[in-house]
Amino acid sequence: LGTPVYDDFDGLFFTLKSIQVHHPAIFERSEIVVVDNHPNGIQASTIERFLHEINYLNNIRLVKLESPVGTAPAKQKVIDSASNEWVVVFDCHILFEPGAFDYLLREIAVGNHDRDLLTGPLSC
């Protein structure tokens, strides 16, 4: 799981807490990569402190990306930094409803995907 963030502590907080509370198995089994695209910004230390506080499983990594700035480079950095076979990239202000990862887990279980890109809402 991975998300870029640019001075949006509130969005990041609620997104990660949404996964942690509503999808604890996903939260606990996943590597979580957060790419801070403004690591010298006003919220950078708050973001870093929060990630440290919820990293009790040692599965959250903060990657600092000063440049280039923008959603596309930051999302690409999430993909480049991930170490798992499957990567879910999302904006840092998303709340995941119960069952949001079910479709993805079914697709992974089927196993006939080779470098596919699944896009769109994670609920079906």
PDB file of C-alpha atoms in Angstrom:
ATOM      1  CA  LEU A   1       0.000   0.000   0.000  1.00  0.00           C
ATOM      2  CA  GLY A   2       1.349   3.421  -0.767  1.00  0.00           C
ATOM      3  CA  THR A   3       0.418   7.041  -0.876  1.00  0.00           C
ATOM      4  CA  PRO A   4       2.121  10.313  -1.654  1.00  0.00           C
ATOM      5  CA  VAL A   5       1.562  13.237   0.677  1.00  0.00           C
ATOM      6  CA  TYR A   6       2.261  16.939   0.294  1.00  0.00           C
ATOM      7  CA  ASP A   7       1.557  18.920   3.467  1.00  0.00           C
ATOM      8  CA  ASP A   8      -1.641  16.979   4.189  1.00  0.00           C
ATOM      9  CA  PHE A   9      -1.220  15.460   7.632  1.00  0.00           C
ATOM     10  CA  ASP A  10      -4.989  15.342   8.210  1.00  0.00           C
ATOM     11  CA  GLY A  11      -5.670  13.451   5.004  1.00  0.00           C
ATOM     12  CA  LEU A  12      -2.843  11.000   5.657  1.00  0.00           C
ATOM     13  CA  PHE A  13      -3.956  10.467   9.259  1.00  0.00           C
ATOM     14  CA  PHE A  14      -7.546   9.608   8.355  1.00  0.00           C
ATOM     15  CA  THR A  15      -6.558   7.408   5.401  1.00  0.00           C
ATOM     16  CA  LEU A  16      -4.107   5.296   7.376  1.00  0.00           C
ATOM     17  CA  LYS A  17      -6.434   5.124  10.386  1.00  0.00           C
ATOM     18  CA  SER A  18      -9.245   4.058   8.025  1.00  0.00           C
ATOM     19  CA  ILE A  19      -7.128   1.133   6.858  1.00  0.00           C
ATOM     20  CA  GLN A  20      -5.949   0.327  10.370  1.00  0.00           C
ATOM     21  CA  VAL A  21      -9.446   0.339  11.904  1.00  0.00           C
ATOM     22  CA  HIS A  22     -11.644  -0.977   9.061  1.00  0.00           C
ATOM     23  CA  HIS A  23      -9.109  -3.327   7.429  1.00  0.00           C
ATOM     24  CA  PRO A  24      -6.806  -4.526  10.213  1.00  0.00           C
ATOM     25  CA  ALA A  25      -5.743  -7.696   8.347  1.00  0.00           C
ATOM     26  CA  ILE A  26      -4.718  -5.618   5.315  1.00  0.00           C
ATOM     27  CA  PHE A  27      -2.934  -3.089   7.541  1.00  0.00           C
ATOM     28  CA  GLU A  28      -1.050  -5.810   9.397  1.00  0.00           C
ATOM     29  CA  ARG A  29      -0.086  -7.863   6.314  1.00  0.00           C
ATOM     30  CA  SER A  30       0.988  -4.979   4.087  1.00  0.00           C
ATOM     31  CA  GLU A  31       4.057  -2.919   3.585  1.00  0.00           C
ATOM     32  CA  ILE A  32       2.960   0.719   3.711  1.00  0.00           C
ATOM     33  CA  VAL A  33       5.015   3.284   1.805  1.00  0.00           C
ATOM     34  CA  VAL A  34       4.406   7.000   2.353  1.00  0.00           C
ATOM     35  CA  VAL A  35       6.184   9.344  -0.036  1.00  0.00           C
ATOM     36  CA  ASP A  36       6.506  12.835   1.433  1.00  0.00           C
ATOM     37  CA  ASN A  37       6.752  15.128  -1.570  1.00  0.00           C
ATOM     38  CA  HIS A  38       7.482  18.140   0.654  1.00  0.00           C
ATOM     39  CA  PRO A  39       9.846  16.703   3.285  1.00  0.00           C
ATOM     40  CA  ASN A  40      10.970  20.173   4.399  1.00  0.00           C
ATOM     41  CA  GLY A  41       7.413  21.493   4.662  1.00  0.00           C
ATOM     42  CA  ILE A  42       5.600  22.732   7.701  1.00  0.00           C
ATOM     43  CA  GLN A  43       3.825  19.381   8.305  1.00  0.00           C
ATOM     44  CA  ALA A  44       6.797  17.100   7.611  1.00  0.00           C
ATOM     45  CA  SER A  45       7.773  16.572  11.248  1.00  0.00           C
ATOM     46  CA  THR A  46       4.161  15.928  12.254  1.00  0.00           C
ATOM     47  CA  ILE A  47       3.811  13.359   9.462  1.00  0.00           C
ATOM     48  CA  GLU A  48       7.065  11.664  10.451  1.00  0.00           C
ATOM     49  CA  ARG A  49       6.055  11.559  14.137  1.00  0.00           C
ATOM     50  CA  PHE A  50       2.623  10.084  13.295  1.00  0.00           C
ATOM     51  CA  LEU A  51       4.130   7.374  11.091  1.00  0.00           C
ATOM     52  CA  HIS A  52       6.554   6.486  13.850  1.00  0.00           C
ATOM     53  CA  GLU A  53       3.672   6.210  16.357  1.00  0.00           C
ATOM     54  CA  ILE A  54       1.598   3.799  14.248  1.00  0.00           C
ATOM     55  CA  ASN A  55       4.539   1.753  13.012  1.00  0.00           C
ATOM     56  CA  TYR A  56       4.248  -0.824  15.799  1.00  0.00           C
ATOM     57  CA  LEU A  57       4.553  -3.653  13.237  1.00  0.00           C
ATOM     58  CA  ASN A  58       7.576  -2.079  11.558  1.00  0.00           C
ATOM     59  CA  ASN A  59       5.760  -2.210   8.216  1.00  0.00           C
ATOM     60  CA  ILE A  60       5.588   1.508   7.414  1.00  0.00           C
ATOM     61  CA  ARG A  61       8.296   3.294   5.479  1.00  0.00           C
ATOM     62  CA  LEU A  62       8.640   7.015   4.892  1.00  0.00           C
ATOM     63  CA  VAL A  63      10.353   7.998   1.638  1.00  0.00           C
ATOM     64  CA  LYS A  64      11.314  11.636   1.224  1.00  0.00           C
ATOM     65  CA  LEU A  65      11.078  13.065  -2.290  1.00  0.00           C
ATOM     66  CA  GLU A  66      12.037  16.732  -2.557  1.00  0.00           C
ATOM     67  CA  SER A  67      11.833  16.835  -6.332  1.00  0.00           C
ATOM     68  CA  PRO A  68      10.289  16.536  -8.734  1.00  0.00           C
ATOM     69  CA  VAL A  69       7.126  17.811  -7.115  1.00  0.00           C
ATOM     70  CA  GLY A  70       3.778  16.516  -8.295  1.00  0.00           C
ATOM     71  CA  THR A  71       1.340  13.670  -7.941  1.00  0.00           C
ATOM     72  CA  ALA A  72       2.647  11.597 -10.855  1.00  0.00           C
ATOM     73  CA  PRO A  73       6.322  11.558  -9.738  1.00  0.00           C
ATOM     74  CA  ALA A  74       5.318  10.926  -6.115  1.00  0.00           C
ATOM     75  CA  LYS A  75       3.018   8.037  -7.073  1.00  0.00           C
ATOM     76  CA  GLN A  76       5.747   6.591  -9.282  1.00  0.00           C
ATOM     77  CA  LYS A  77       8.100   6.802  -6.300  1.00  0.00           C
ATOM     78  CA  VAL A  78       5.589   4.731  -4.295  1.00  0.00           C
ATOM     79  CA  ILE A  79       5.706   2.041  -6.987  1.00  0.00           C
ATOM     80  CA  ASP A  80       9.497   2.191  -7.273  1.00  0.00           C
ATOM     81  CA  SER A  81       9.905   1.965  -3.487  1.00  0.00           C
ATOM     82  CA  ALA A  82       7.504  -0.920  -2.909  1.00  0.00           C
ATOM     83  CA  SER A  83       9.019  -4.328  -2.318  1.00  0.00           C
ATOM     84  CA  ASN A  84       5.909  -6.483  -2.757  1.00  0.00           C
ATOM     85  CA  GLU A  85       4.585  -8.089  -5.926  1.00  0.00           C
ATOM     86  CA  TRP A  86       1.320  -6.104  -5.792  1.00  0.00           C
ATOM     87  CA  VAL A  87       1.168  -2.359  -5.165  1.00  0.00           C
ATOM     88  CA  VAL A  88      -1.927  -0.328  -4.316  1.00  0.00           C
ATOM     89  CA  VAL A  89      -1.404   3.410  -4.822  1.00  0.00           C
ATOM     90  CA  PHE A  90      -3.984   5.841  -3.467  1.00  0.00           C
ATOM     91  CA  ASP A  91      -4.336   9.491  -2.581  1.00  0.00           C
ATOM     92  CA  CYS A  92      -3.716  10.437   1.029  1.00  0.00           C
ATOM     93  CA  HIS A  93      -7.264  11.661   1.639  1.00  0.00           C
ATOM     94  CA  ILE A  94      -9.193   8.456   0.885  1.00  0.00           C
ATOM     95  CA  LEU A  95     -11.361   6.594   3.381  1.00  0.00           C
ATOM     96  CA  PHE A  96     -11.676   2.896   2.583  1.00  0.00           C
ATOM     97  CA  GLU A  97     -15.129   1.466   3.228  1.00  0.00           C
ATOM     98  CA  PRO A  98     -15.518  -2.075   4.556  1.00  0.00           C
ATOM     99  CA  GLY A  99     -14.938  -4.564   1.745  1.00  0.00           C
ATOM    100  CA  ALA A 100     -12.930  -2.095  -0.311  1.00  0.00           C
ATOM    101  CA  PHE A 101     -10.046  -4.533  -0.773  1.00  0.00           C
ATOM    102  CA  ASP A 102     -12.180  -7.628  -1.491  1.00  0.00           C
ATOM    103  CA  TYR A 103     -12.060  -7.272  -5.285  1.00  0.00           C
ATOM    104  CA  LEU A 104      -8.300  -6.847  -5.272  1.00  0.00           C
ATOM    105  CA  LEU A 105      -7.817  -9.869  -3.006  1.00  0.00           C
ATOM    106  CA  ARG A 106     -10.034 -11.974  -5.305  1.00  0.00           C
ATOM    107  CA  GLU A 107      -7.991 -10.914  -8.328  1.00  0.00           C
ATOM    108  CA  ILE A 108      -4.742 -11.764  -6.569  1.00  0.00           C
ATOM    109  CA  ALA A 109      -6.141 -15.176  -5.569  1.00  0.00           C
ATOM    110  CA  VAL A 110      -7.090 -15.974  -9.185  1.00  0.00           C
ATOM    111  CA  GLY A 111      -3.448 -15.535 -10.089  1.00  0.00           C
ATOM    112  CA  ASN A 112      -3.689 -15.088 -13.847  1.00  0.00           C
ATOM    113  CA  HIS A 113      -2.312 -11.553 -13.915  1.00  0.00           C
ATOM    114  CA  ASP A 114       1.075 -10.606 -15.226  1.00  0.00           C
ATOM    115  CA  ARG A 115       1.934  -6.928 -14.814  1.00  0.00           C
ATOM    116  CA  ASP A 116      -1.715  -5.876 -15.013  1.00  0.00           C
ATOM    117  CA  LEU A 117      -2.878  -2.477 -13.904  1.00  0.00           C
ATOM    118  CA  LEU A 118      -6.205  -2.528 -12.063  1.00  0.00           C
ATOM    119  CA  THR A 119      -7.639   0.944 -11.616  1.00  0.00           C
ATOM    120  CA  GLY A 120     -10.689   2.554 -10.160  1.00  0.00           C
ATOM    121  CA  PRO A 121     -12.675   2.331  -6.950  1.00  0.00           C
ATOM    122  CA  LEU A 122     -11.783  -0.628  -4.763  1.00  0.00           C
ATOM    123  CA  SER A 123     -15.341  -1.790  -4.295  1.00  0.00           C
ATOM    124  CA  CYS A 124     -17.297  -4.109  -6.535  1.00  0.00           C
TER     125      CYS A 124
END
